[in-house]
Amino acid sequence: DPVPVFFFGEEGEAAIVTSAAPAAAAAKGGSKPAAAAAAGGKKGDGAPAAAGGGLSEEEKKAAAEKRAKKNAEKAKKKAANKEAAGGKKKGGDAPAGDADLNVTALDIRVGKIIEVWEHESSDKLWCEKIDLGEDEPRQVLSGLRQFYKKEEMDGRVVLVLKNLKKRNLAGVPSHGMVLCASNADHTAVEFVIPPEGAKIGERVEFEGLKGDAVPENKLAKKKMLEKLAPDLKTDADGVVVWKGIKSVTSAGACVASKGMKDAQVS
């Protein structure tokens, strides 16, 4: 009599299981061991079923390898996301909006020093009251005592960066910054000034650029001044420029008071 044959997995690579059951039993549905083997063949992936209906060693091994591979992929993806996030925090990727950042974020105004006095505890600082066309003059401190005498400060028309947060310098509040041109080693410093006829309180603009100055908090939080300041300079004619774009007021361009060329402005 023919012997029943059952396959596990693909026919070309399957193990062959034979049964000694009589042909009559086979005709009625086969023996219980054979039926169990057949049922196991439907569930298996090329490995014989384990006794009692559980997973075979090969199946357990395959499942473990699949879990390990999936966990490794998840760990790799998590590490990549963490690295990308860290790169943004460290400046690896430019924050959104930096491409559009320009000097119009700075609120530079024409001001006049109306009072000046020495700082009590610092031999480098002048304390000034500056008229910026506001209701009250602003108190601004400047580290200019080694470059300017009191009589050279009093009554001077200057440029003031207005949208800086108020802070203490050597214990005294200062709200703004008087802009000056300086050489590379900071041994020569001079005011940058508007042309005669510029109005007190008017905003200094830059040719072809339009935009509102940002609030003090945002300027500080986004470190905008640190990003913009390196390109604020005087050109070969001593004119205040940003990335080569000339500064302008209602009366003309702003310049270094003594004509300092190719200097940093801060």
PDB file of C-alpha atoms in Angstrom:
ATOM      1  CA  ASP A   1       0.000   0.000   0.000  1.00  0.00           C
ATOM      2  CA  PRO A   2       1.158   3.582  -0.642  1.00  0.00           C
ATOM      3  CA  VAL A   3       2.602   5.446   2.361  1.00  0.00           C
ATOM      4  CA  PRO A   4       1.149   8.911   3.164  1.00  0.00           C
ATOM      5  CA  VAL A   5       3.655  11.732   2.834  1.00  0.00           C
ATOM      6  CA  PHE A   6       3.384  15.137   4.540  1.00  0.00           C
ATOM      7  CA  PHE A   7       5.504  18.182   3.777  1.00  0.00           C
ATOM      8  CA  PHE A   8       6.543  21.040   6.046  1.00  0.00           C
ATOM      9  CA  GLY A   9       7.362  24.345   4.316  1.00  0.00           C
ATOM     10  CA  GLU A  10       8.217  24.406   0.631  1.00  0.00           C
ATOM     11  CA  GLU A  11       8.068  21.102  -1.143  1.00  0.00           C
ATOM     12  CA  GLY A  12      11.558  21.353  -2.605  1.00  0.00           C
ATOM     13  CA  GLU A  13      13.259  21.697   0.792  1.00  0.00           C
ATOM     14  CA  ALA A  14      10.838  19.993   3.170  1.00  0.00           C
ATOM     15  CA  ALA A  15      11.536  17.127   5.533  1.00  0.00           C
ATOM     16  CA  ILE A  16       9.461  14.026   4.696  1.00  0.00           C
ATOM     17  CA  VAL A  17       7.476  12.271   7.400  1.00  0.00           C
ATOM     18  CA  THR A  18       6.054   8.762   6.783  1.00  0.00           C
ATOM     19  CA  SER A  19       3.358   6.896   8.616  1.00  0.00           C
ATOM     20  CA  ALA A  20       2.963   3.101   9.148  1.00  0.00           C
ATOM     21  CA  ALA A  21      -0.789   3.434   9.475  1.00  0.00           C
ATOM     22  CA  PRO A  22      -2.863   1.035   7.368  1.00  0.00           C
ATOM     23  CA  ALA A  23      -4.259   2.279   4.084  1.00  0.00           C
ATOM     24  CA  ALA A  24      -7.745   2.006   5.479  1.00  0.00           C
ATOM     25  CA  ALA A  25      -6.888   4.396   8.314  1.00  0.00           C
ATOM     26  CA  ALA A  26      -5.362   6.762   5.794  1.00  0.00           C
ATOM     27  CA  ALA A  27      -8.549   6.648   3.759  1.00  0.00           C
ATOM     28  CA  LYS A  28     -10.581   7.615   6.842  1.00  0.00           C
ATOM     29  CA  GLY A  29      -8.472  10.678   7.586  1.00  0.00           C
ATOM     30  CA  GLY A  30      -5.154   9.192   8.748  1.00  0.00           C
ATOM     31  CA  SER A  31      -3.769   8.585  12.185  1.00  0.00           C
ATOM     32  CA  LYS A  32      -3.739  11.252  14.885  1.00  0.00           C
ATOM     33  CA  PRO A  33       0.062  11.655  14.775  1.00  0.00           C
ATOM     34  CA  ALA A  34      -0.054  12.187  11.032  1.00  0.00           C
ATOM     35  CA  ALA A  35      -2.897  14.715  11.286  1.00  0.00           C
ATOM     36  CA  ALA A  36      -1.021  16.588  13.976  1.00  0.00           C
ATOM     37  CA  ALA A  37       2.051  16.616  11.782  1.00  0.00           C
ATOM     38  CA  ALA A  38       0.011  17.972   8.895  1.00  0.00           C
ATOM     39  CA  ALA A  39      -1.496  20.677  11.092  1.00  0.00           C
ATOM     40  CA  GLY A  40       1.963  21.554  12.317  1.00  0.00           C
ATOM     41  CA  GLY A  41       3.126  21.831   8.730  1.00  0.00           C
ATOM     42  CA  LYS A  42       0.597  24.565   8.075  1.00  0.00           C
ATOM     43  CA  LYS A  43       1.876  26.639  11.001  1.00  0.00           C
ATOM     44  CA  GLY A  44       5.583  26.056  10.618  1.00  0.00           C
ATOM     45  CA  ASP A  45       8.198  28.033   8.676  1.00  0.00           C
ATOM     46  CA  GLY A  46      10.322  25.128   7.488  1.00  0.00           C
ATOM     47  CA  ALA A  47      10.950  23.524  10.926  1.00  0.00           C
ATOM     48  CA  PRO A  48       9.183  20.529  12.519  1.00  0.00           C
ATOM     49  CA  ALA A  49       6.591  21.387  15.164  1.00  0.00           C
ATOM     50  CA  ALA A  50       7.593  20.885  18.781  1.00  0.00           C
ATOM     51  CA  ALA A  51       5.858  18.274  20.866  1.00  0.00           C
ATOM     52  CA  GLY A  52       2.708  19.476  22.616  1.00  0.00           C
ATOM     53  CA  GLY A  53       1.942  22.102  19.927  1.00  0.00           C
ATOM     54  CA  GLY A  54       4.577  24.705  21.112  1.00  0.00           C
ATOM     55  CA  LEU A  55       7.210  26.527  19.003  1.00  0.00           C
ATOM     56  CA  SER A  56      10.183  24.565  17.754  1.00  0.00           C
ATOM     57  CA  GLU A  57      13.704  25.626  18.626  1.00  0.00           C
ATOM     58  CA  GLU A  58      14.162  26.959  15.083  1.00  0.00           C
ATOM     59  CA  GLU A  59      10.962  29.001  15.349  1.00  0.00           C
ATOM     60  CA  LYS A  60      12.018  30.437  18.719  1.00  0.00           C
ATOM     61  CA  LYS A  61      15.415  31.336  17.295  1.00  0.00           C
ATOM     62  CA  ALA A  62      13.851  33.015  14.240  1.00  0.00           C
ATOM     63  CA  ALA A  63      11.433  34.998  16.423  1.00  0.00           C
ATOM     64  CA  ALA A  64      14.256  36.126  18.737  1.00  0.00           C
ATOM     65  CA  GLU A  65      16.350  37.256  15.767  1.00  0.00           C
ATOM     66  CA  LYS A  66      13.386  39.208  14.372  1.00  0.00           C
ATOM     67  CA  ARG A  67      12.807  40.960  17.712  1.00  0.00           C
ATOM     68  CA  ALA A  68      16.505  41.773  18.050  1.00  0.00           C
ATOM     69  CA  LYS A  69      16.604  43.228  14.545  1.00  0.00           C
ATOM     70  CA  LYS A  70      13.503  45.367  15.195  1.00  0.00           C
ATOM     71  CA  ASN A  71      14.886  46.650  18.506  1.00  0.00           C
ATOM     72  CA  ALA A  72      18.204  47.504  16.852  1.00  0.00           C
ATOM     73  CA  GLU A  73      16.425  49.495  14.145  1.00  0.00           C
ATOM     74  CA  LYS A  74      14.394  51.406  16.776  1.00  0.00           C
ATOM     75  CA  ALA A  75      17.521  52.176  18.794  1.00  0.00           C
ATOM     76  CA  LYS A  76      19.328  53.397  15.695  1.00  0.00           C
ATOM     77  CA  LYS A  77      16.419  55.676  14.737  1.00  0.00           C
ATOM     78  CA  LYS A  78      16.196  57.074  18.296  1.00  0.00           C
ATOM     79  CA  ALA A  79      19.919  57.819  18.324  1.00  0.00           C
ATOM     80  CA  ALA A  80      19.684  59.582  14.959  1.00  0.00           C
ATOM     81  CA  ASN A  81      16.796  61.762  16.162  1.00  0.00           C
ATOM     82  CA  LYS A  82      18.660  62.650  19.363  1.00  0.00           C
ATOM     83  CA  GLU A  83      21.775  63.597  17.392  1.00  0.00           C
ATOM     84  CA  ALA A  84      19.742  65.777  15.029  1.00  0.00           C
ATOM     85  CA  ALA A  85      18.066  67.549  17.942  1.00  0.00           C
ATOM     86  CA  GLY A  86      21.423  68.097  19.628  1.00  0.00           C
ATOM     87  CA  GLY A  87      22.877  69.547  16.429  1.00  0.00           C
ATOM     88  CA  LYS A  88      20.145  72.171  16.267  1.00  0.00           C
ATOM     89  CA  LYS A  89      20.700  73.181  19.878  1.00  0.00           C
ATOM     90  CA  LYS A  90      24.421  73.567  19.282  1.00  0.00           C
ATOM     91  CA  GLY A  91      23.906  75.540  16.117  1.00  0.00           C
ATOM     92  CA  GLY A  92      24.455  72.693  13.661  1.00  0.00           C
ATOM     93  CA  ASP A  93      21.392  73.761  11.728  1.00  0.00           C
ATOM     94  CA  ALA A  94      20.406  77.380  11.233  1.00  0.00           C
ATOM     95  CA  PRO A  95      17.311  78.269  13.259  1.00  0.00           C
ATOM     96  CA  ALA A  96      14.249  79.064  11.233  1.00  0.00           C
ATOM     97  CA  GLY A  97      14.206  82.696  10.189  1.00  0.00           C
ATOM     98  CA  ASP A  98      17.983  83.339  10.315  1.00  0.00           C
ATOM     99  CA  ALA A  99      18.142  83.543   6.528  1.00  0.00           C
ATOM    100  CA  ASP A 100      15.873  86.609   6.652  1.00  0.00           C
ATOM    101  CA  LEU A 101      17.610  88.284   9.603  1.00  0.00           C
ATOM    102  CA  ASN A 102      19.106  91.668   8.756  1.00  0.00           C
ATOM    103  CA  VAL A 103      20.125  94.959  10.323  1.00  0.00           C
ATOM    104  CA  THR A 104      16.553  96.275  10.415  1.00  0.00           C
ATOM    105  CA  ALA A 105      16.146  94.189  13.588  1.00  0.00           C
ATOM    106  CA  LEU A 106      18.323  96.810  15.328  1.00  0.00           C
ATOM    107  CA  ASP A 107      16.729 100.061  16.489  1.00  0.00           C
ATOM    108  CA  ILE A 108      19.509 102.629  15.989  1.00  0.00           C
ATOM    109  CA  ARG A 109      18.515 106.197  16.838  1.00  0.00           C
ATOM    110  CA  VAL A 110      19.993 109.681  16.644  1.00  0.00           C
ATOM    111  CA  GLY A 111      20.547 110.955  20.179  1.00  0.00           C
ATOM    112  CA  LYS A 112      22.120 113.864  22.012  1.00  0.00           C
ATOM    113  CA  ILE A 113      24.117 113.568  25.230  1.00  0.00           C
ATOM    114  CA  ILE A 114      22.647 116.167  27.607  1.00  0.00           C
ATOM    115  CA  GLU A 115      24.433 115.164  30.809  1.00  0.00           C
ATOM    116  CA  VAL A 116      27.587 113.193  31.596  1.00  0.00           C
ATOM    117  CA  TRP A 117      29.351 112.174  34.802  1.00  0.00           C
ATOM    118  CA  GLU A 118      31.992 109.750  36.016  1.00  0.00           C
ATOM    119  CA  HIS A 119      31.016 106.329  37.293  1.00  0.00           C
ATOM    120  CA  GLU A 120      31.703 106.118  41.031  1.00  0.00           C
ATOM    121  CA  SER A 121      33.429 102.735  41.026  1.00  0.00           C
ATOM    122  CA  SER A 122      34.756 102.275  37.473  1.00  0.00           C
ATOM    123  CA  ASP A 123      37.504 104.350  35.891  1.00  0.00           C
ATOM    124  CA  LYS A 124      36.450 103.150  32.417  1.00  0.00           C
ATOM    125  CA  LEU A 125      32.796 104.176  32.373  1.00  0.00           C
ATOM    126  CA  TRP A 126      31.005 107.425  31.589  1.00  0.00           C
ATOM    127  CA  CYS A 127      27.378 107.735  32.734  1.00  0.00           C
ATOM    128  CA  GLU A 128      25.225 109.727  30.317  1.00  0.00           C
ATOM    129  CA  LYS A 129      21.702 111.039  29.982  1.00  0.00           C
ATOM    130  CA  ILE A 130      20.791 110.915  26.298  1.00  0.00           C
ATOM    131  CA  ASP A 131      17.842 112.554  24.561  1.00  0.00           C
ATOM    132  CA  LEU A 132      16.349 110.089  22.068  1.00  0.00           C
ATOM    133  CA  GLY A 133      13.139 112.023  21.464  1.00  0.00           C
ATOM    134  CA  GLU A 134      11.330 110.038  24.177  1.00  0.00           C
ATOM    135  CA  ASP A 135       9.392 111.393  27.125  1.00  0.00           C
ATOM    136  CA  GLU A 136      12.439 111.064  29.362  1.00  0.00           C
ATOM    137  CA  PRO A 137      16.151 110.934  28.520  1.00  0.00           C
ATOM    138  CA  ARG A 138      17.782 107.519  28.741  1.00  0.00           C
ATOM    139  CA  GLN A 139      20.613 106.634  31.054  1.00  0.00           C
ATOM    140  CA  VAL A 140      23.373 104.912  29.113  1.00  0.00           C
ATOM    141  CA  LEU A 141      26.837 103.881  30.316  1.00  0.00           C
ATOM    142  CA  SER A 142      29.794 103.835  27.924  1.00  0.00           C
ATOM    143  CA  GLY A 143      33.342 102.545  28.397  1.00  0.00           C
ATOM    144  CA  LEU A 144      34.892 105.624  26.807  1.00  0.00           C
ATOM    145  CA  ARG A 145      36.794 107.408  29.575  1.00  0.00           C
ATOM    146  CA  GLN A 146      40.193 106.574  28.111  1.00  0.00           C
ATOM    147  CA  PHE A 147      39.128 107.938  24.724  1.00  0.00           C
ATOM    148  CA  TYR A 148      36.973 110.990  25.479  1.00  0.00           C
ATOM    149  CA  LYS A 149      37.076 113.754  28.070  1.00  0.00           C
ATOM    150  CA  LYS A 150      33.899 114.930  29.750  1.00  0.00           C
ATOM    151  CA  GLU A 151      33.769 118.154  27.727  1.00  0.00           C
ATOM    152  CA  GLU A 152      34.043 116.095  24.511  1.00  0.00           C
ATOM    153  CA  MET A 153      31.043 114.025  25.561  1.00  0.00           C
ATOM    154  CA  ASP A 154      28.648 116.697  26.799  1.00  0.00           C
ATOM    155  CA  GLY A 155      26.290 117.961  24.063  1.00  0.00           C
ATOM    156  CA  ARG A 156      27.535 115.446  21.502  1.00  0.00           C
ATOM    157  CA  VAL A 157      25.116 114.066  18.889  1.00  0.00           C
ATOM    158  CA  VAL A 158      25.631 110.313  18.608  1.00  0.00           C
ATOM    159  CA  LEU A 159      24.046 107.066  17.448  1.00  0.00           C
ATOM    160  CA  VAL A 160      22.446 104.859  20.100  1.00  0.00           C
ATOM    161  CA  LEU A 161      21.362 101.229  19.810  1.00  0.00           C
ATOM    162  CA  LYS A 162      18.050 101.548  21.572  1.00  0.00           C
ATOM    163  CA  ASN A 163      16.445  98.089  21.738  1.00  0.00           C
ATOM    164  CA  LEU A 164      18.787  96.567  24.304  1.00  0.00           C
ATOM    165  CA  LYS A 165      17.498  95.298  27.636  1.00  0.00           C
ATOM    166  CA  LYS A 166      18.320  97.422  30.639  1.00  0.00           C
ATOM    167  CA  ARG A 167      21.206  95.990  32.633  1.00  0.00           C
ATOM    168  CA  ASN A 168      23.619  97.015  35.351  1.00  0.00           C
ATOM    169  CA  LEU A 169      27.200  97.959  34.551  1.00  0.00           C
ATOM    170  CA  ALA A 170      29.313  97.999  37.686  1.00  0.00           C
ATOM    171  CA  GLY A 171      26.103  98.332  39.676  1.00  0.00           C
ATOM    172  CA  VAL A 172      24.579 101.223  37.701  1.00  0.00           C
ATOM    173  CA  PRO A 173      21.625 100.756  35.269  1.00  0.00           C
ATOM    174  CA  SER A 174      22.249 101.264  31.559  1.00  0.00           C
ATOM    175  CA  HIS A 175      19.574 101.142  28.853  1.00  0.00           C
ATOM    176  CA  GLY A 176      21.139 101.218  25.387  1.00  0.00           C
ATOM    177  CA  MET A 177      24.572 101.496  23.777  1.00  0.00           C
ATOM    178  CA  VAL A 178      26.409 104.434  22.206  1.00  0.00           C
ATOM    179  CA  LEU A 179      27.894 103.189  18.933  1.00  0.00           C
ATOM    180  CA  CYS A 180      31.544 103.743  18.089  1.00  0.00           C
ATOM    181  CA  ALA A 181      34.046 102.657  15.462  1.00  0.00           C
ATOM    182  CA  SER A 182      37.221 100.951  16.663  1.00  0.00           C
ATOM    183  CA  ASN A 183      40.360  99.386  15.245  1.00  0.00           C
ATOM    184  CA  ALA A 184      41.169  95.681  15.622  1.00  0.00           C
ATOM    185  CA  ASP A 185      42.988  95.918  18.960  1.00  0.00           C
ATOM    186  CA  HIS A 186      40.599  98.530  20.372  1.00  0.00           C
ATOM    187  CA  THR A 187      43.340 101.091  20.942  1.00  0.00           C
ATOM    188  CA  ALA A 188      41.576 103.690  18.789  1.00  0.00           C
ATOM    189  CA  VAL A 189      37.868 104.426  19.294  1.00  0.00           C
ATOM    190  CA  GLU A 190      35.646 107.178  17.911  1.00  0.00           C
ATOM    191  CA  PHE A 191      31.940 107.986  17.805  1.00  0.00           C
ATOM    192  CA  VAL A 192      29.894 107.179  14.732  1.00  0.00           C
ATOM    193  CA  ILE A 193      27.623 110.161  14.123  1.00  0.00           C
ATOM    194  CA  PRO A 194      24.720 111.300  11.948  1.00  0.00           C
ATOM    195  CA  PRO A 195      25.145 114.167   9.494  1.00  0.00           C
ATOM    196  CA  GLU A 196      24.322 117.694  10.569  1.00  0.00           C
ATOM    197  CA  GLY A 197      20.583 118.254  10.283  1.00  0.00           C
ATOM    198  CA  ALA A 198      19.513 114.745  11.335  1.00  0.00           C
ATOM    199  CA  LYS A 199      16.618 114.888  13.782  1.00  0.00           C
ATOM    200  CA  ILE A 200      16.969 113.804  17.391  1.00  0.00           C
ATOM    201  CA  GLY A 201      15.136 110.505  17.837  1.00  0.00           C
ATOM    202  CA  GLU A 202      14.955 109.576  14.146  1.00  0.00           C
ATOM    203  CA  ARG A 203      15.790 106.020  13.212  1.00  0.00           C
ATOM    204  CA  VAL A 204      18.890 105.192  11.196  1.00  0.00           C
ATOM    205  CA  GLU A 205      18.001 103.049   8.181  1.00  0.00           C
ATOM    206  CA  PHE A 206      20.029 101.181   5.577  1.00  0.00           C
ATOM    207  CA  GLU A 207      19.553 101.679   1.860  1.00  0.00           C
ATOM    208  CA  GLY A 208      16.959  99.347   0.352  1.00  0.00           C
ATOM    209  CA  LEU A 209      16.123  97.564   3.607  1.00  0.00           C
ATOM    210  CA  LYS A 210      12.764  97.958   5.306  1.00  0.00           C
ATOM    211  CA  GLY A 211      11.552  96.329   8.498  1.00  0.00           C
ATOM    212  CA  ASP A 212      10.513  96.938  12.068  1.00  0.00           C
ATOM    213  CA  ALA A 213      13.017  96.685  14.883  1.00  0.00           C
ATOM    214  CA  VAL A 214      12.471  93.674  17.135  1.00  0.00           C
ATOM    215  CA  PRO A 215      11.517  93.994  20.822  1.00  0.00           C
ATOM    216  CA  GLU A 216      14.310  94.062  23.408  1.00  0.00           C
ATOM    217  CA  ASN A 217      13.516  90.606  24.793  1.00  0.00           C
ATOM    218  CA  LYS A 218      13.557  88.953  21.384  1.00  0.00           C
ATOM    219  CA  LEU A 219      16.817  90.649  20.382  1.00  0.00           C
ATOM    220  CA  ALA A 220      18.452  89.220  23.488  1.00  0.00           C
ATOM    221  CA  LYS A 221      16.786  85.792  23.478  1.00  0.00           C
ATOM    222  CA  LYS A 222      17.577  85.065  19.834  1.00  0.00           C
ATOM    223  CA  LYS A 223      21.096  86.541  20.149  1.00  0.00           C
ATOM    224  CA  MET A 224      20.394  88.692  17.107  1.00  0.00           C
ATOM    225  CA  LEU A 225      22.935  91.383  17.960  1.00  0.00           C
ATOM    226  CA  GLU A 226      25.685  88.772  18.135  1.00  0.00           C
ATOM    227  CA  LYS A 227      24.718  87.592  14.654  1.00  0.00           C
ATOM    228  CA  LEU A 228      24.381  91.059  13.101  1.00  0.00           C
ATOM    229  CA  ALA A 229      27.200  92.987  14.773  1.00  0.00           C
ATOM    230  CA  PRO A 230      30.149  91.408  12.895  1.00  0.00           C
ATOM    231  CA  ASP A 231      28.883  92.974   9.649  1.00  0.00           C
ATOM    232  CA  LEU A 232      28.301  96.448  11.112  1.00  0.00           C
ATOM    233  CA  LYS A 233      31.367  98.441  10.048  1.00  0.00           C
ATOM    234  CA  THR A 234      32.709 101.548   8.377  1.00  0.00           C
ATOM    235  CA  ASP A 235      33.699 101.272   4.729  1.00  0.00           C
ATOM    236  CA  ALA A 236      36.687 102.700   2.884  1.00  0.00           C
ATOM    237  CA  ASP A 237      35.107 106.160   3.102  1.00  0.00           C
ATOM    238  CA  GLY A 238      34.352 105.930   6.821  1.00  0.00           C
ATOM    239  CA  VAL A 239      30.585 105.508   6.199  1.00  0.00           C
ATOM    240  CA  VAL A 240      28.645 103.212   8.531  1.00  0.00           C
ATOM    241  CA  VAL A 241      27.501 100.138   6.581  1.00  0.00           C
ATOM    242  CA  TRP A 242      26.035  96.704   7.179  1.00  0.00           C
ATOM    243  CA  LYS A 243      27.279  94.089   4.716  1.00  0.00           C
ATOM    244  CA  GLY A 244      28.289  97.007   2.508  1.00  0.00           C
ATOM    245  CA  ILE A 245      24.818  98.610   2.599  1.00  0.00           C
ATOM    246  CA  LYS A 246      25.062 102.276   3.577  1.00  0.00           C
ATOM    247  CA  SER A 247      23.334 103.808   6.581  1.00  0.00           C
ATOM    248  CA  VAL A 248      21.007 106.729   5.924  1.00  0.00           C
ATOM    249  CA  THR A 249      19.065 109.400   7.824  1.00  0.00           C
ATOM    250  CA  SER A 250      16.853 112.231   6.626  1.00  0.00           C
ATOM    251  CA  ALA A 251      20.031 114.300   6.260  1.00  0.00           C
ATOM    252  CA  GLY A 252      22.338 111.696   4.730  1.00  0.00           C
ATOM    253  CA  ALA A 253      24.744 108.933   5.716  1.00  0.00           C
ATOM    254  CA  CYS A 254      26.262 108.277   9.150  1.00  0.00           C
ATOM    255  CA  VAL A 255      30.049 108.286   9.446  1.00  0.00           C
ATOM    256  CA  ALA A 256      32.927 107.784  11.866  1.00  0.00           C
ATOM    257  CA  SER A 257      33.499 111.155  13.546  1.00  0.00           C
ATOM    258  CA  LYS A 258      37.215 111.226  12.674  1.00  0.00           C
ATOM    259  CA  GLY A 259      36.894 109.280   9.446  1.00  0.00           C
ATOM    260  CA  MET A 260      38.114 105.881  10.673  1.00  0.00           C
ATOM    261  CA  LYS A 261      37.988 103.484   7.703  1.00  0.00           C
ATOM    262  CA  ASP A 262      37.279  99.762   7.563  1.00  0.00           C
ATOM    263  CA  ALA A 263      36.571  99.634  11.277  1.00  0.00           C
ATOM    264  CA  GLN A 264      34.234  97.566  13.421  1.00  0.00           C
ATOM    265  CA  VAL A 265      31.182  99.419  14.763  1.00  0.00           C
ATOM    266  CA  SER A 266      29.854  98.416  18.176  1.00  0.00           C
TER     267      SER A 266
END
